Amino acid sequence: MTTFLSGGTGTPKLLTGADAAFDPGSTTVVANTGDDVELGGHLVCPDVDTVLFLWADLLDRETWWGIEDDTAETHDHLREMAEAAGLSTGPRYLPAAEQTAGRRLARWRRFSAVGEFMHIGDYDRAVHLTRTGLIDEGHTLTEAIDALCDALGVERTLLPMSDDPVASIVHTPEGPQHFQEWWVARGGDPPVESVEFRGAEDAAPTAAVRDALDDPVVIGPSNPVTSIGPMAAVDGFREALDSTPVVAVSPFVDDEVFSGPAATLMDATGYEPSTAGVA
């Protein structure tokens, strides 16, 4: 058995070739959930879903997120309606009191549907709504993802890093921003002062994740700060890695990053943005 730690698009790209070296039936992926958001009342899990869609042979491999050839009629209508009403289509956080009310798993990352700043396809939205509905019925995130795997014909093991809320918050001179606001809506433009994994101190890996971390682990070429960092911040996760064989695949070639904001975030958090810094 082998366990991959995954986030963003780097590790899913590695997974496309991993079947040549690893038995698919003996491969587990533990996915980052620090990037998750609640958008218009439904829970969006980008890093989980990229692997889910990859294994279901649905992934849009041009963008490495979302579903290939998905329509986006609801998203387009939401944008048009906001613009017609003179409302901003940028990220619209729910009020502070609402960030810790209601669905516990979505704490500190609740956004209004007005303008829908993230592109959500129609089929993609059905996945989010099904997951959210299962959670509202009392299922854990792990159980909801397992049900989605069944629905999409995925016969592999895909686990969220925790069933507890952890939110990746980027602190900037303009104030704190959830990672999706900072990267998706603003293109990583505000300078980064620090990165916080809010809730990690009260989160725990599930029993399934703990079991998976007993096996040899491959840390994929994902963003070391906001893809792998939230996992390492969860109590007991780093300690589990200390007691099992671990191989890390760098998202850099020397000091050149393949894609995404890894270099910016590593530099801002005190690490050399290079393969040496990853090590």
Coordinates of N, CA, C and O in Angstrom, one line a residue, residues 138-238:
G138 N -26.0 14.5 8.3 CA -25.3 14.0 9.4 C -24.1 13.1 9.1 O -23.4 12.6 10.0
H139 N -23.8 13.0 7.8 CA -22.6 12.2 7.4 C -21.3 13.1 7.6 O -21.4 14.3 7.5
T140 N -20.2 12.4 7.7 CA -18.9 13.1 7.8 C -18.5 13.5 6.4 O -19.0 12.9 5.4
L141 N -17.5 14.3 6.3 CA -16.9 14.6 4.9 C -16.4 13.4 4.3 O -16.5 13.1 3.1
T142 N -15.7 12.6 5.1 CA -15.1 11.3 4.6 C -16.2 10.4 4.0 O -16.1 9.9 2.9
E143 N -17.3 10.3 4.7 CA -18.4 9.5 4.2 C -19.1 10.1 3.0 O -19.4 9.3 2.0
A144 N -19.2 11.4 2.9 CA -19.8 12.0 1.7 C -18.9 11.8 0.5 O -19.4 11.6 -0.6
I145 N -17.6 11.9 0.7 CA -16.6 11.7 -0.4 C -16.7 10.3 -0.9 O -16.6 10.0 -2.1
D146 N -16.8 9.3 0.1 CA -16.9 7.9 -0.3 C -18.2 7.7 -1.1 O -18.1 6.9 -2.1
A147 N -19.3 8.3 -0.8 CA -20.5 8.2 -1.6 C -20.3 8.8 -3.0 O -20.8 8.2 -3.9
L148 N -19.6 9.9 -3.1 CA -19.4 10.5 -4.4 C -18.5 9.5 -5.2 O -18.7 9.4 -6.5
C149 N -17.5 8.9 -4.6 CA -16.7 7.9 -5.3 C -17.6 6.8 -5.9 O -17.4 6.4 -7.1
D150 N -18.5 6.3 -5.1 CA -19.4 5.3 -5.5 C -20.3 5.8 -6.7 O -20.5 5.1 -7.7
A151 N -20.8 7.0 -6.6 CA -21.6 7.5 -7.6 C -20.9 7.7 -8.9 O -21.5 7.5 -10.0
L152 N -19.6 8.0 -8.9 CA -18.9 8.3 -10.1 C -18.0 7.1 -10.6 O -17.2 7.2 -11.5
G153 N -18.2 5.9 -9.9 CA -17.6 4.7 -10.3 C -16.1 4.6 -10.0 O -15.3 3.9 -10.6
V154 N -15.7 5.4 -8.9 CA -14.3 5.4 -8.5 C -14.1 4.3 -7.5 O -14.7 4.3 -6.4
E155 N -13.2 3.4 -7.8 CA -13.0 2.2 -6.9 C -11.7 2.3 -6.2 O -11.1 1.3 -5.8
R156 N -11.2 3.5 -5.9 CA -10.0 3.7 -5.2 C -10.3 4.5 -3.9 O -11.4 5.0 -3.7
T157 N -9.3 4.6 -3.0 CA -9.5 5.3 -1.7 C -9.1 6.7 -1.8 O -7.9 7.0 -2.0
L158 N -10.1 7.6 -1.6 CA -9.8 9.1 -1.6 C -10.3 9.6 -0.2 O -11.5 9.5 0.1
L159 N -9.4 10.2 0.5 CA -9.7 10.7 1.9 C -9.5 12.1 2.0 O -8.4 12.6 1.6
P160 N -10.3 12.9 2.7 CA -10.0 14.2 3.1 C -9.0 14.2 4.3 O -9.0 13.2 5.0
M161 N -8.2 15.2 4.4 CA -7.1 15.2 5.5 C -7.8 15.1 6.9 O -7.1 14.7 7.8
S162 N -9.0 15.6 7.0 CA -9.7 15.7 8.3 C -11.2 15.9 8.0 O -11.6 16.4 7.0
D163 N -12.0 15.5 9.0 CA -13.4 15.8 9.0 C -13.7 17.1 9.7 O -14.8 17.5 9.9
D164 N -12.6 17.7 10.2 CA -12.8 19.0 11.0 C -12.4 20.2 10.1 O -11.6 20.0 9.1
P165 N -12.9 21.4 10.4 CA -12.7 22.5 9.6 C -11.2 23.1 9.7 O -10.8 23.3 10.9
V166 N -10.5 23.3 8.6 CA -9.3 24.0 8.6 C -9.3 24.9 7.4 O -9.6 24.5 6.3
A167 N -9.0 26.2 7.6 CA -9.1 27.2 6.5 C -7.7 27.8 6.3 O -7.1 28.3 7.2
S168 N -7.3 27.8 5.1 CA -6.0 28.5 4.7 C -6.3 29.9 4.5 O -6.9 30.3 3.5
I169 N -5.7 30.8 5.4 CA -6.0 32.2 5.4 C -4.6 32.9 5.1 O -3.6 32.7 5.8
V170 N -4.6 33.7 4.0 CA -3.4 34.4 3.6 C -3.5 35.8 4.2 O -4.5 36.6 3.9
H171 N -2.6 36.2 5.0 CA -2.6 37.6 5.5 C -1.8 38.5 4.6 O -0.7 38.2 4.2
T172 N -2.4 39.6 4.3 CA -1.9 40.6 3.4 C -2.0 42.0 4.0 O -2.7 42.2 5.0
P173 N -1.3 43.0 3.4 CA -1.5 44.4 3.9 C -2.9 44.9 3.8 O -3.3 45.8 4.4
E174 N -3.7 44.2 2.9 CA -5.1 44.6 2.7 C -6.0 43.8 3.7 O -7.3 43.9 3.7
G175 N -5.4 43.0 4.6 CA -6.2 42.2 5.5 C -6.2 40.7 5.2 O -5.7 40.3 4.1
P176 N -6.8 39.9 6.0 CA -6.8 38.4 5.8 C -7.7 38.1 4.6 O -8.8 38.6 4.5
Q177 N -7.2 37.1 3.8 CA -8.0 36.6 2.7 C -8.0 35.1 2.7 O -6.9 34.5 2.8
H178 N -9.1 34.5 2.5 CA -9.1 33.0 2.3 C -8.3 32.8 1.0 O -8.2 33.6 0.1
F179 N -7.6 31.6 1.0 CA -6.7 31.3 -0.2 C -7.4 31.5 -1.5 O -6.9 32.0 -2.5
Q180 N -8.7 31.1 -1.6 CA -9.4 31.1 -2.8 C -9.7 32.6 -3.3 O -9.7 32.9 -4.5
E181 N -9.9 33.5 -2.3 CA -10.0 34.9 -2.7 C -8.6 35.4 -3.2 O -8.5 36.0 -4.2
W182 N -7.6 35.1 -2.4 CA -6.2 35.6 -2.8 C -5.8 35.1 -4.1 O -5.2 35.8 -4.9
W183 N -6.0 33.8 -4.4 CA -5.4 33.2 -5.6 C -6.4 33.3 -6.8 O -6.1 33.7 -7.9
V184 N -7.7 32.8 -6.6 CA -8.6 32.7 -7.7 C -9.2 34.1 -8.1 O -9.2 34.5 -9.2
A185 N -9.6 34.9 -7.0 CA -10.2 36.1 -7.4 C -9.2 37.2 -7.6 O -9.5 38.1 -8.5
R186 N -8.1 37.2 -6.9 CA -7.2 38.3 -7.0 C -5.8 38.0 -7.7 O -4.9 38.8 -7.8
G187 N -5.7 36.7 -8.1 CA -4.6 36.3 -8.9 C -3.3 36.3 -8.1 O -2.2 36.5 -8.7
G188 N -3.3 36.2 -6.8 CA -2.1 36.3 -5.9 C -1.4 37.6 -5.9 O -0.3 37.7 -5.6
D189 N -2.2 38.7 -6.2 CA -1.6 40.0 -6.3 C -1.2 40.6 -5.0 O -0.1 41.2 -4.9
P190 N -2.1 40.6 -4.0 CA -1.6 41.3 -2.7 C -0.4 40.6 -2.1 O -0.3 39.4 -2.1
P191 N 0.6 41.4 -1.7 CA 1.8 40.8 -1.1 C 1.4 39.9 0.1 O 0.4 40.2 0.8
V192 N 2.1 38.8 0.3 CA 1.8 37.9 1.4 C 2.7 38.2 2.6 O 3.9 38.3 2.5
E193 N 2.0 38.4 3.8 CA 2.8 38.6 5.0 C 3.0 37.3 5.8 O 4.0 37.1 6.4
S194 N 1.9 36.5 5.8 CA 2.0 35.2 6.5 C 0.8 34.4 6.0 O -0.1 34.8 5.4
V195 N 0.9 33.1 6.4 CA -0.2 32.2 6.1 C -0.6 31.4 7.4 O 0.2 30.9 8.1
E196 N -1.9 31.4 7.6 CA -2.5 30.8 8.8 C -3.4 29.6 8.4 O -4.1 29.7 7.4
F197 N -3.3 28.5 9.1 CA -4.2 27.4 8.9 C -5.2 27.4 10.1 O -5.0 26.7 11.1
R198 N -6.2 28.2 9.9 CA -7.1 28.4 11.0 C -7.9 27.2 11.3 O -8.5 26.5 10.4
G199 N -8.0 26.8 12.6 CA -8.7 25.6 13.0 C -7.8 24.4 13.1 O -8.3 23.4 13.7
A200 N -6.6 24.4 12.6 CA -5.8 23.2 12.6 C -5.5 22.7 14.0 O -5.3 21.5 14.2
E201 N -5.4 23.7 14.9 CA -5.0 23.3 16.3 C -6.1 22.5 17.0 O -5.9 21.7 17.9
D202 N -7.3 22.5 16.4 CA -8.4 21.8 17.0 C -8.9 20.6 16.1 O -9.9 20.0 16.4
A203 N -8.2 20.5 15.0 CA -8.5 19.4 14.0 C -7.7 18.2 14.3 O -6.7 18.2 14.9
A204 N -8.2 17.1 13.7 CA -7.5 15.8 13.9 C -7.6 15.0 12.6 O -8.7 15.0 11.9
P205 N -6.6 14.2 12.3 CA -6.8 13.2 11.2 C -7.9 12.2 11.5 O -8.0 11.8 12.7
T206 N -8.6 11.7 10.6 CA -9.6 10.6 10.8 C -8.8 9.3 11.1 O -7.6 9.2 10.7
A207 N -9.5 8.3 11.6 CA -8.9 7.0 11.7 C -8.4 6.5 10.4 O -7.3 5.8 10.3
A208 N -9.2 6.7 9.3 CA -8.8 6.2 8.0 C -7.5 6.9 7.6 O -6.6 6.2 6.9
V209 N -7.3 8.2 7.8 CA -6.1 8.9 7.4 C -4.9 8.4 8.3 O -3.8 8.1 7.8
R210 N -5.1 8.2 9.6 CA -4.1 7.6 10.4 C -3.6 6.3 9.9 O -2.4 6.0 9.8
D211 N -4.5 5.4 9.5 CA -4.2 4.1 8.9 C -3.4 4.3 7.6 O -2.4 3.6 7.4
A212 N -3.8 5.2 6.8 CA -3.1 5.5 5.5 C -1.7 6.0 5.7 O -0.8 5.6 5.0
L213 N -1.5 6.7 6.8 CA -0.2 7.3 7.1 C 0.8 6.2 7.7 O 2.0 6.5 7.9
D214 N 0.2 5.1 8.0 CA 1.1 4.0 8.4 C 1.9 3.4 7.2 O 2.9 2.7 7.4
D215 N 1.3 3.6 6.0 CA 2.0 3.1 4.8 C 3.0 4.1 4.3 O 3.0 5.2 4.7
P216 N 3.9 3.6 3.4 CA 4.9 4.6 2.8 C 4.1 5.7 2.2 O 3.0 5.5 1.5
V217 N 4.6 6.9 2.3 CA 3.9 8.1 1.8 C 4.7 8.8 0.7 O 6.0 9.0 0.8
V218 N 4.0 9.2 -0.3 CA 4.6 10.1 -1.4 C 3.9 11.4 -1.2 O 2.7 11.6 -1.4
I219 N 4.7 12.5 -0.9 CA 4.2 13.8 -0.9 C 4.4 14.4 -2.4 O 5.5 14.5 -2.9
G220 N 3.2 14.6 -3.0 CA 3.3 15.0 -4.4 C 3.8 16.4 -4.6 O 4.0 17.2 -3.7
P221 N 4.0 16.8 -5.9 CA 4.5 18.1 -6.2 C 3.5 19.2 -6.1 O 3.2 19.9 -7.1
S222 N 2.8 19.2 -5.0 CA 1.8 20.3 -4.8 C 2.5 21.4 -4.0 O 3.6 21.4 -3.6
N223 N 1.7 22.5 -3.9 CA 2.2 23.7 -3.2 C 2.6 23.3 -1.8 O 1.7 22.9 -1.0
P224 N 3.9 23.5 -1.4 CA 4.3 23.0 0.0 C 3.6 23.8 1.1 O 3.4 23.3 2.2
V225 N 3.2 25.1 0.8 CA 2.6 25.9 1.8 C 1.1 25.7 2.0 O 0.6 25.3 3.1
T226 N 0.3 25.9 0.9 CA -1.1 25.8 1.1 C -1.8 24.5 0.6 O -3.0 24.3 0.8
S227 N -1.0 23.6 0.1 CA -1.5 22.2 -0.2 C -1.1 21.2 0.9 O -1.9 20.4 1.4
I228 N 0.2 21.2 1.2 CA 0.7 20.3 2.2 C 0.7 20.9 3.6 O 0.5 20.2 4.6
G229 N 0.9 22.2 3.7 CA 1.0 22.9 4.9 C -0.2 22.6 5.8 O -0.1 22.4 7.0
P230 N -1.5 22.7 5.3 CA -2.6 22.5 6.2 C -2.6 21.1 6.8 O -3.0 20.9 7.9
M231 N -2.2 20.1 6.0 CA -2.1 18.7 6.5 C -1.1 18.7 7.7 O -1.4 18.1 8.7
A232 N 0.1 19.2 7.4 CA 1.1 19.1 8.4 C 0.8 19.9 9.7 O 1.3 19.6 10.8
A233 N -0.1 20.8 9.6 CA -0.5 21.6 10.7 C -1.6 20.9 11.6 O -1.8 21.3 12.8
V234 N -2.2 19.9 11.1 CA -3.2 19.2 11.9 C -2.5 18.3 12.9 O -1.5 17.6 12.6
D235 N -3.0 18.3 14.1 CA -2.4 17.6 15.2 C -2.2 16.1 14.9 O -3.2 15.4 14.5
G236 N -1.0 15.6 15.0 CA -0.7 14.2 14.8 C -0.3 13.8 13.4 O 0.3 12.8 13.2
F237 N -0.5 14.7 12.5 CA -0.2 14.4 11.1 C 1.3 14.4 10.9 O 1.9 13.4 10.3
R238 N 2.0 15.4 11.3 CA 3.5 15.5 11.1 C 4.2 14.3 11.8 O 5.1 13.7 11.3

